[in-house]
Coordinates of C-alpha atoms in Angstrom, one line a residue:
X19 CA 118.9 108.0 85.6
X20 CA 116.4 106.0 84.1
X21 CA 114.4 106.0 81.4
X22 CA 110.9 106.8 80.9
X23 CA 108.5 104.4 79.2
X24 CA 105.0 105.2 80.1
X25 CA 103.2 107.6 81.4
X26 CA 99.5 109.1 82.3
X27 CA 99.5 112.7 83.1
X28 CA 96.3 114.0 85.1
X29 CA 93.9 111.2 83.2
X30 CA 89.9 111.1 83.7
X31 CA 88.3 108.9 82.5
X32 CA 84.1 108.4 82.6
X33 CA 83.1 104.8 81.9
X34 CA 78.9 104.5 81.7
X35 CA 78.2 107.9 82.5
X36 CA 80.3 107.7 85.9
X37 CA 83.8 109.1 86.4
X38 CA 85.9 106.4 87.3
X39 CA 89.0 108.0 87.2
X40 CA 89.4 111.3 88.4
X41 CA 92.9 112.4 88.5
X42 CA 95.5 109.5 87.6
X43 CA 99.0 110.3 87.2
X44 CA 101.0 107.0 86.3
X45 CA 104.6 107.2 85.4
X46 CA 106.6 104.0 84.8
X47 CA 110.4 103.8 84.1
X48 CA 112.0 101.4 82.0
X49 CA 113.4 97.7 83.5
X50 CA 110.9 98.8 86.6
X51 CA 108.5 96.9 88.3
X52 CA 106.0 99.5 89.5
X53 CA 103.1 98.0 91.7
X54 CA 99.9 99.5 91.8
X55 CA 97.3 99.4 94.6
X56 CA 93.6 100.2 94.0
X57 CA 90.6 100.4 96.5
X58 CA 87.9 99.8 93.8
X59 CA 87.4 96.4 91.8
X60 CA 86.2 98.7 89.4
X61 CA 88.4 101.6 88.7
X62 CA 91.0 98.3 88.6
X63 CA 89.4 96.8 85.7
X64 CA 88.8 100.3 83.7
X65 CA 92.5 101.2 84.0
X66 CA 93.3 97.7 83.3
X67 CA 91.1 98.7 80.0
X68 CA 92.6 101.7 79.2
X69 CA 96.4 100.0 79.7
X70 CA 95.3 98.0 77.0
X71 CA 93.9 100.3 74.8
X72 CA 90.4 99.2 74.8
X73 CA 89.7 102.3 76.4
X74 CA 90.2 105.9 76.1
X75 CA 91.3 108.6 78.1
X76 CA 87.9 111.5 78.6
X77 CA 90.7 114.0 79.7
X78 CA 94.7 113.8 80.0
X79 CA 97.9 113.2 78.1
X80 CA 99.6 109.5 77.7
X81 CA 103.3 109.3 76.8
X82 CA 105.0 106.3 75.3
X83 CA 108.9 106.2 75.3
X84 CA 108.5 110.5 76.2
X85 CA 106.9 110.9 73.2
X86 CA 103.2 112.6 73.5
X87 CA 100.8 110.2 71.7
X88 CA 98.1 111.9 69.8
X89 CA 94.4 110.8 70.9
X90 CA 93.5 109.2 67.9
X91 CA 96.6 107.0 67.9
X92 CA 96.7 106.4 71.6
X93 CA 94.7 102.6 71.6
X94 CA 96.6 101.3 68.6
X95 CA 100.1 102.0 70.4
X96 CA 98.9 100.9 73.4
X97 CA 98.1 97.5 71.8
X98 CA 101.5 97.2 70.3
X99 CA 103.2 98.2 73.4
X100 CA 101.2 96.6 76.4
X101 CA 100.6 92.8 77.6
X102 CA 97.7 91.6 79.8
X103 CA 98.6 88.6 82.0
X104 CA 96.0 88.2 84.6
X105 CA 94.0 84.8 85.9
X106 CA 92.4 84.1 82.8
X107 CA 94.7 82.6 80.3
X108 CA 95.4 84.0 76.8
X109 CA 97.1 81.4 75.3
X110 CA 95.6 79.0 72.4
X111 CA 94.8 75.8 74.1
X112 CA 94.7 73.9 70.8
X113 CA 98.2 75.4 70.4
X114 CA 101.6 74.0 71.1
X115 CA 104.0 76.2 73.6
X116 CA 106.3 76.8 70.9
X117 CA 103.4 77.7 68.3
X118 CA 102.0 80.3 71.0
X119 CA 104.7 82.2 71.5
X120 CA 105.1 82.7 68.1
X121 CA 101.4 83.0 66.8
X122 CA 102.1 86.6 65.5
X123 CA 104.5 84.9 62.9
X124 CA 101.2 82.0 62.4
X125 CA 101.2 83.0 58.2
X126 CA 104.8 81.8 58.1
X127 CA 104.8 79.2 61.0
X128 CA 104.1 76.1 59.5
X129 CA 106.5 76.8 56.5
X130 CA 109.1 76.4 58.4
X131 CA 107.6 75.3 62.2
X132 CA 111.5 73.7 62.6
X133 CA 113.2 77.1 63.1
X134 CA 110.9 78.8 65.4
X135 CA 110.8 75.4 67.1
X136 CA 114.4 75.8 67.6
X137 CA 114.0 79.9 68.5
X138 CA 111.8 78.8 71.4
X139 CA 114.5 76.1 72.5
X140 CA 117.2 78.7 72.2
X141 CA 114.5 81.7 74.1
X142 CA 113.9 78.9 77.2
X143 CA 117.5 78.0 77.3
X144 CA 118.4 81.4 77.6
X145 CA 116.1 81.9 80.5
X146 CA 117.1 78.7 81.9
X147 CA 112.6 77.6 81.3
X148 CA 112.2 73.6 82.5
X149 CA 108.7 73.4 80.5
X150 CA 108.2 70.7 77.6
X151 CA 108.2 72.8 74.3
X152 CA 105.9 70.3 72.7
X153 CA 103.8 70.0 75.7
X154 CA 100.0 71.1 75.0
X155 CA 98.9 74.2 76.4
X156 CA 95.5 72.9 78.1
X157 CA 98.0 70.5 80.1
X158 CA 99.6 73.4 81.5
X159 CA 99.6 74.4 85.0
X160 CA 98.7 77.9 86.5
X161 CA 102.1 78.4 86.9
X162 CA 103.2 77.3 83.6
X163 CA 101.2 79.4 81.9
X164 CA 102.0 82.4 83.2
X165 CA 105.5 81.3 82.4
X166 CA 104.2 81.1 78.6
X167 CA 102.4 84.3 78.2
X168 CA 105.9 86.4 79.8
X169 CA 107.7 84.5 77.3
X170 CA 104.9 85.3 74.8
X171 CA 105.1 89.1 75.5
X172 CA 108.7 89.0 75.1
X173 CA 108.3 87.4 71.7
X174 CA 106.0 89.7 70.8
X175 CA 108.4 92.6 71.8
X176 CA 106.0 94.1 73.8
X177 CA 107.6 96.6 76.5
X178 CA 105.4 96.6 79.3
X179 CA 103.7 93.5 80.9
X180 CA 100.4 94.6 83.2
X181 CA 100.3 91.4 85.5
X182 CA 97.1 91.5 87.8
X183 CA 96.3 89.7 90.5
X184 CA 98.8 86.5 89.8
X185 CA 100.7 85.9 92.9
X186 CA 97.1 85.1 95.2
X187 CA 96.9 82.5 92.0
X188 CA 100.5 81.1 92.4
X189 CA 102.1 79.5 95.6
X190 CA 105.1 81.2 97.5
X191 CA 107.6 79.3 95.3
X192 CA 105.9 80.0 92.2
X193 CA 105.9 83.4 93.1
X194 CA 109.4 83.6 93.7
X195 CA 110.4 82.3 90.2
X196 CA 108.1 84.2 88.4
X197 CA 109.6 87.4 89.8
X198 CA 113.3 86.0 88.8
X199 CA 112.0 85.4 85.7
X200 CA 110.8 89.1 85.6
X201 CA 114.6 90.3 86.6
X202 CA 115.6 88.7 84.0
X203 CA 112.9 90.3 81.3
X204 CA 113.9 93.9 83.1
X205 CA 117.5 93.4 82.3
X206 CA 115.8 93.1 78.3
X207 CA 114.5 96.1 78.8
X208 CA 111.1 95.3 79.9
X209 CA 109.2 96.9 82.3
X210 CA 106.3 95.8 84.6
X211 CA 103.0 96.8 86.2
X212 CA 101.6 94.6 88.8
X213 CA 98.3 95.6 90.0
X214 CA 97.3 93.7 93.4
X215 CA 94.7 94.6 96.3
X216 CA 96.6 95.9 99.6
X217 CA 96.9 92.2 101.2
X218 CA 98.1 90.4 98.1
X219 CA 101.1 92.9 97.2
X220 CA 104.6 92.0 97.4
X221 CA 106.3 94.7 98.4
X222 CA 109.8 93.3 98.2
X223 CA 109.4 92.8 94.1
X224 CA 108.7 96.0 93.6
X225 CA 111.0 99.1 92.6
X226 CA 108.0 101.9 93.4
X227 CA 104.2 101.5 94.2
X228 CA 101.3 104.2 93.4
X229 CA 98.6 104.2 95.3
X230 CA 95.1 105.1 93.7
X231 CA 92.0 105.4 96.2
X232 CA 89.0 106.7 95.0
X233 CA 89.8 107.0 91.1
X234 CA 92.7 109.6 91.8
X235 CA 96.6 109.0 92.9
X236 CA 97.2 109.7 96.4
X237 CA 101.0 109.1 96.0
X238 CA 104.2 107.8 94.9
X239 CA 106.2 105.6 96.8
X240 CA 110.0 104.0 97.1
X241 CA 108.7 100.4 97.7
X242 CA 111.6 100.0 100.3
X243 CA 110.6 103.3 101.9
X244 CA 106.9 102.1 102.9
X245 CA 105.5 98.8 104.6
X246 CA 101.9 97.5 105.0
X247 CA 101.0 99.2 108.0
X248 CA 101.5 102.1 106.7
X249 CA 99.4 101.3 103.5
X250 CA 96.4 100.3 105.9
X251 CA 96.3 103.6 107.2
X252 CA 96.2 105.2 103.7
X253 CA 93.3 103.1 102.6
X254 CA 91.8 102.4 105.9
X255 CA 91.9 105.8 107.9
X256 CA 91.3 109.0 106.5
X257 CA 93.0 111.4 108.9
X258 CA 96.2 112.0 108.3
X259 CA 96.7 110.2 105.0
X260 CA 97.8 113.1 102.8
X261 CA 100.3 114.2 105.5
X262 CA 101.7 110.4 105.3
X263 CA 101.8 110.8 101.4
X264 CA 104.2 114.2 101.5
X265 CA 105.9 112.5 104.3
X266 CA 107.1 109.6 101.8
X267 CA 106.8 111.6 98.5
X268 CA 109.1 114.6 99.4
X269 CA 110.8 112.6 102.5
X270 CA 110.0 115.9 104.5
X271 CA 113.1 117.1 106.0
X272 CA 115.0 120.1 107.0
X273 CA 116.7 119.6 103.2
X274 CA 113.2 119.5 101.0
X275 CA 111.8 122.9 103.7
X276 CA 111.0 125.8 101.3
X277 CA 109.0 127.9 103.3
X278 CA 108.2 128.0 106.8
X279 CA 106.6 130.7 109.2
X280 CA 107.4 130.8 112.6
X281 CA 105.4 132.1 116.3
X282 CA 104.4 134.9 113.8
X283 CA 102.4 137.3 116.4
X284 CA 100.9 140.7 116.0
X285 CA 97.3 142.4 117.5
X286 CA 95.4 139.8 115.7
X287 CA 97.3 136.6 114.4
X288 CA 99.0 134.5 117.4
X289 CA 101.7 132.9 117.4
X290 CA 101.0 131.5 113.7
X291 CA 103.2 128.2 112.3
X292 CA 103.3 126.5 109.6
X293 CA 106.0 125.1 106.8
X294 CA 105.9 124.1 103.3
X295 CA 108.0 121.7 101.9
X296 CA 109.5 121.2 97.8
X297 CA 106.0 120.4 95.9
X298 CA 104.1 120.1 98.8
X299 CA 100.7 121.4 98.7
X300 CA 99.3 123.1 101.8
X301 CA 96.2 124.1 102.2
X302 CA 94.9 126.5 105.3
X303 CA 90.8 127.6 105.3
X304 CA 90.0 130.7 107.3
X305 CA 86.9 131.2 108.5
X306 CA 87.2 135.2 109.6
X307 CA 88.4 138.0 106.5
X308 CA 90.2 139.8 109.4
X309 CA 92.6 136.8 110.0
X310 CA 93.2 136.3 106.6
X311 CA 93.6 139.6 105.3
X312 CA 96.4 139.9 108.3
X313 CA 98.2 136.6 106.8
X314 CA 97.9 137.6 103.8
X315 CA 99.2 141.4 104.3
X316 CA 102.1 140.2 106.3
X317 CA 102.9 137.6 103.4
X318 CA 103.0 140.2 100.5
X319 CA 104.9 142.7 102.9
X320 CA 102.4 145.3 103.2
X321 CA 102.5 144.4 106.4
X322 CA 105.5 144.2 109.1
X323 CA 104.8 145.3 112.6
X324 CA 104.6 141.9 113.7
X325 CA 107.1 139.4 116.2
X326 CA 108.3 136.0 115.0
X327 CA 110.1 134.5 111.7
X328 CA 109.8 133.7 108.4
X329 CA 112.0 131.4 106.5
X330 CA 112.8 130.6 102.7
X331 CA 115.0 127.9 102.3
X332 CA 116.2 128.2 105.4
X333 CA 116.9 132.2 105.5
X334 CA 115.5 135.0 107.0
X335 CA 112.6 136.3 104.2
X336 CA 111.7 139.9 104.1
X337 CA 108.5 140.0 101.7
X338 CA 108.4 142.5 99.1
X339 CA 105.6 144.9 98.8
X340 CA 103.4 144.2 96.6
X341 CA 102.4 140.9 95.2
X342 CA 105.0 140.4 92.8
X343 CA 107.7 138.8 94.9
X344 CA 109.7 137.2 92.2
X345 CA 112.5 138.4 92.9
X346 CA 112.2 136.7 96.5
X347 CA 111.1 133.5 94.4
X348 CA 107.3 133.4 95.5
X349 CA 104.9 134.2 93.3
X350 CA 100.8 135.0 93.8
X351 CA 97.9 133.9 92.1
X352 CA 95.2 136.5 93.4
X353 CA 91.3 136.2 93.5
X354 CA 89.7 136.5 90.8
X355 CA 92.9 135.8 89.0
X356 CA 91.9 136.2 85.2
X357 CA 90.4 139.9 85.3
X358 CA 93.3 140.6 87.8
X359 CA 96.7 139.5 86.7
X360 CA 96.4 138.8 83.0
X361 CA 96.4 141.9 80.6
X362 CA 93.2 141.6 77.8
X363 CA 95.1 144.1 75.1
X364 CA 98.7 141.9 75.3
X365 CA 99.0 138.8 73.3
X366 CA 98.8 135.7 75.4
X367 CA 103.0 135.4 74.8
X368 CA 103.5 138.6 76.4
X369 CA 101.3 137.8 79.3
X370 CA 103.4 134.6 80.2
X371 CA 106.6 136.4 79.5
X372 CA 105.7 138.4 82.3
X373 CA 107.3 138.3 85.1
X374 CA 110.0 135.7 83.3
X375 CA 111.3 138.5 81.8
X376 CA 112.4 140.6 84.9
X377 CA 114.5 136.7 85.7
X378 CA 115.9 136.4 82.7
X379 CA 118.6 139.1 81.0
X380 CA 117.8 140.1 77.7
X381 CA 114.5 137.9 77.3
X382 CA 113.2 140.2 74.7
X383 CA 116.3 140.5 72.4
X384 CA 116.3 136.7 72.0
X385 CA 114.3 134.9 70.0
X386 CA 115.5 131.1 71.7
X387 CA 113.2 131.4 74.4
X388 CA 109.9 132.1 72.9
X389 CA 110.9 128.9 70.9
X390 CA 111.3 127.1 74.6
X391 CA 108.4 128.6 76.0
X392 CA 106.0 127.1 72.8
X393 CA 107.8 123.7 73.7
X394 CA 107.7 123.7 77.3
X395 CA 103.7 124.6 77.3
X396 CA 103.2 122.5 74.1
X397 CA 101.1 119.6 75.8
X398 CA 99.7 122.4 77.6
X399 CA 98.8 125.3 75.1
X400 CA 98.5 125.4 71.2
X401 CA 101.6 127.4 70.6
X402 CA 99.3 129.0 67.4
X403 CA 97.4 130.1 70.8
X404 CA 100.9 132.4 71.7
X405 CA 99.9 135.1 69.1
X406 CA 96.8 135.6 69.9
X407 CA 95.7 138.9 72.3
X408 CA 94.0 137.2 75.4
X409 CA 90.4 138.5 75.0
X410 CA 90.8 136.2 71.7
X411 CA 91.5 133.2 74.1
X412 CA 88.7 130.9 75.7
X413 CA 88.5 131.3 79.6
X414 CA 89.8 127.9 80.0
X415 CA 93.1 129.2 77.8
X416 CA 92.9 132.4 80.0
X417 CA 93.5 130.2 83.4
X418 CA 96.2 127.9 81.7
X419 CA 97.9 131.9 81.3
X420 CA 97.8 132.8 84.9
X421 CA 99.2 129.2 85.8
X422 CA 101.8 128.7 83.1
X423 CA 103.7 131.7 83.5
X424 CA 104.3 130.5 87.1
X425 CA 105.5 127.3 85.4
X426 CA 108.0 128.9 83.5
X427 CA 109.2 131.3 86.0
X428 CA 109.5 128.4 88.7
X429 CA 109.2 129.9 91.9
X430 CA 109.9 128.4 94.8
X431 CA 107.0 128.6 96.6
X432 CA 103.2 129.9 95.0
X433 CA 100.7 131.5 97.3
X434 CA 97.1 130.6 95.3
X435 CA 94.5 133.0 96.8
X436 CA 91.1 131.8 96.7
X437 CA 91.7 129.9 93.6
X438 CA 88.1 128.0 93.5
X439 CA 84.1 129.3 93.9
X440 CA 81.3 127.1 94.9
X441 CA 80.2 127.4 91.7
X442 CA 82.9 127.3 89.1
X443 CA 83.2 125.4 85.7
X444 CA 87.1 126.2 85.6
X445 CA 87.6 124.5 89.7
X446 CA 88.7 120.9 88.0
X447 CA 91.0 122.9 85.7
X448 CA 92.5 124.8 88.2
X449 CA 93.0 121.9 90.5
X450 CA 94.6 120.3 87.2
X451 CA 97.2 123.4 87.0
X452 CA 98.2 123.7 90.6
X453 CA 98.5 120.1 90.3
X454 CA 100.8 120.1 88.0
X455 CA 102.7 122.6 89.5
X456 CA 103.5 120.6 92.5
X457 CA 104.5 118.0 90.1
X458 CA 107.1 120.5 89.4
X459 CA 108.4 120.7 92.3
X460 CA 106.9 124.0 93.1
X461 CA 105.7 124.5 96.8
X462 CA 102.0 125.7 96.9
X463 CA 100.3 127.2 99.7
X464 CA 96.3 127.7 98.7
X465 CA 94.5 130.2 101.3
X466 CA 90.5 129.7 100.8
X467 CA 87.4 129.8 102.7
X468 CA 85.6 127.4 100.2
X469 CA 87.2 124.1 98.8
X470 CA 85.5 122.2 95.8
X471 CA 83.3 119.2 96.9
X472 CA 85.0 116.6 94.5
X473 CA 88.4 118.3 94.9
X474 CA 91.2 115.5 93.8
X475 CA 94.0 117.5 94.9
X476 CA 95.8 116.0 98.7
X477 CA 97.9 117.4 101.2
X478 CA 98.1 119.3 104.4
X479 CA 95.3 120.8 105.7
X480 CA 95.0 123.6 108.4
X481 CA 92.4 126.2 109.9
X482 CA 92.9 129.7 110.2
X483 CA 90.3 131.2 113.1
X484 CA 90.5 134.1 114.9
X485 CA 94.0 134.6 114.4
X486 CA 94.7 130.9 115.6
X487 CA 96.0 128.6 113.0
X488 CA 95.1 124.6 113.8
X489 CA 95.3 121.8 111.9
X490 CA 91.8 120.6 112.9

């Protein structure tokens, strides 16, 4: 498996009193060339800003090499990490090649210009480069240069190269070699972003893509598992998108199924269907409280004189009463979840132990798994926070509660009930949580009559009305 060298988790970003960026997750491997596709000029250039460190995250966590970076430290490491070769040049054109690519070194350079002379022979050698060493940059060619500024970054031990928008500056050919040139780098230990609009992307240099329409990602892909039709009905049509996203992200077979309900019939649901597959995120919105009070019933087993199947994993699945069906692996997160489910007199540790503890043997005798818990929920939760009784906690730390003891039980599959108001502060947070849940690989089903206007999260959607589930 590889490793990890960058990553954005759940970033915002608001650039001249507009959000840009909404919800970006962004996770690039080591020797990868990860392509990214953008349907805004603008969001393009802001996360080309932010790559860089000329700009800062409003909300979100970056990683560098796994490690969290703290805010205040996030631009400088950026700087020191990331390269910028796009179609303006960003080389010295009073410069030799040979002084360029060794400019960082430019207070020692001309006391001994003979040996980095001859570690810029040796560097093009090795990469088997047919450029002049002595040639002057402003003679270069587009081509050339780009050749130049790779080598540059690789001088510079940077360890991820952003290229945007080169190959609708370079010919077929050109394209070609700079791409070998790139295996090559990878095999260094260098990885790659290439940020192209839908038409100028080529798919067949890439390892994954990650596709960002309107400031938020919309998916994942395996490069060899998606083409460009399929891409121009993700930007270009918006029914059915999401359903094309799960399709690719979690390949949607009988394999990745964690829950499914079957023809489920009694005197006021008909002949209800629907499945759920491994961090998939399916949404129904009911229009009636009779239909979904039914569903709902029948899915915490207070209810069972009805006809028709339901599956977990592929097994029958009797629900248990009540809606604490851990032991069944599906957990609830009810309306009105914070005055509901937490406990105000426990400390905010004994509320997320709970229902862990009925999992795990002997969870209070050992001290080992608080100790995981603070480190699981540390880029989460202020483990100083753990102590503390929850009326002590801010709402905000309250909600991150009801969510993260879900994350550290890891259910299969998490009914959310009504999860957002009209009207709610906390809906961005909690779309953050369930968000990252599915990230987790944890199957969530959201029942709710009201959805958020500027609601980031995708998937499945379907219609619950009078008893008649439809998917439009």
């Amino acid at each position: 498996m590889k490793e990890e060298l960058f990553r954005i988790n759940h970033g915002t970003l608001t650039y001249h009193n507009r959000m840009l960026i909404e919800n970006i997750n962004l996770r690039v491997l080591k020797s990868e060339t990860h392509g990214i596709i953008l349907d805004s000029t603008e969001v393009k250039n802001v996360l080309i800003k932010l790559l860089c460190g000329e700009l800062k995250l409003s909300y979100g966590k970056v990683y560098i090499m796994e490690n969290l970076i703290k805010d205040a430290d996030i631009n400088k490491k950026l700087r020191n990490h990331v390269a910028l070769i796009d179609q303006t040049r960003h080389l010295i054109p009073t410069l030799t090649i040979y002084e360029n690519i060794y400019f960082s070194q430019f207070h020692i350079l001309y006391l001994n210009p003979k040996h980095y002379y001859k570690c810029a022979r040796n560097l093009f050698e090795y990469f088997n480069i047919d450029i002049p060493l002595d040639k002057p940059v402003k003679d270069l060619t587009i081509y050339e240069g780009v050749v130049i500024e790779l080598m540059t970054a690789y001088a510079l031990e940077r360890k991820l190269i952003v290229l945007s928008n080169i190959t609708n500056i370079l010919n077929s050919i050109e394209v070609a070699s700079i791409f070998n040139l790139i295996d090559k780098l990878k095999k260094k230990g260098l990885s790659f972003l290439v940020i192209n609009n839908i038409e100028d992307m080529k798919l067949r240099y890439t390892d994954r893509l990650t596709i960002i329409k309107g400031g938020n990602t919309i998916g994942i892909f395996d490069s060899k598992q998606i083409n460009k039709d399929t891409l121009y009905r993700i930007f270009y049509y918006d029914q059915e998108n999401t359903d094309i996203q799960h399709r690719y992200k979690y390949n949607n077979n009988s394999s990745n199924e964690i829950f499914s309900v079957h023809n489920l019939t009694d005197d006021i649901l008909k002949n209800i269907s629907f499945q759920v597959h491994k961090g998939e995120i399916v949404r129904i919105l009911y229009t009636d409280e009779t239909s979904v009070n039914r569903l709902i019933s029948v899915l915490k087993g207070e209810h069972t004189s009805f006809v028709g199947n339901i599956l977990l994993e592929g097994h029958n699945f009797k629900p248990m009463y009540g809606y604490m069906n851990y032991k069944n692996d599906i957990g609830f997160v009810e309306e009105d979840s914070i005055e509901r489910m937490l406990f105000k007199n426990l400390s905010a540790f004994d509320n997320l132990s709970y229902p862990l503890s009925n999992k795990v043997k002997w969870f209070w005798l050992k001290n080992r798994y608080k100790k995981s818990m603070e480190i699981q929920l540390q880029d989460i939760l202020d483990p100083e926070k753990l102590k503390h009784t929850l009326s002590a906690l801010s709402p905000d730390d309250q909600l991150k509660i009801v969510y993260c003891k879900w994350l550290l039980y890891n259910p299969k599959l998490l009914i959310c009930v009504k999860p957002f108001s009209v009207a709610d502060a906390q809906n961005q947070l909690t779309e953050k949580l369930i968000t990252l849940l599915s990230e987790r690989g944890i199957a969530i089903l959201i029942i709710t009559s009201s959805w958020p206007s500027f609601s980031s999260i995708n998937g499945k959607i379907l219609y619950l009305r009078n008893g008649v589930l439809e998917n439009k």
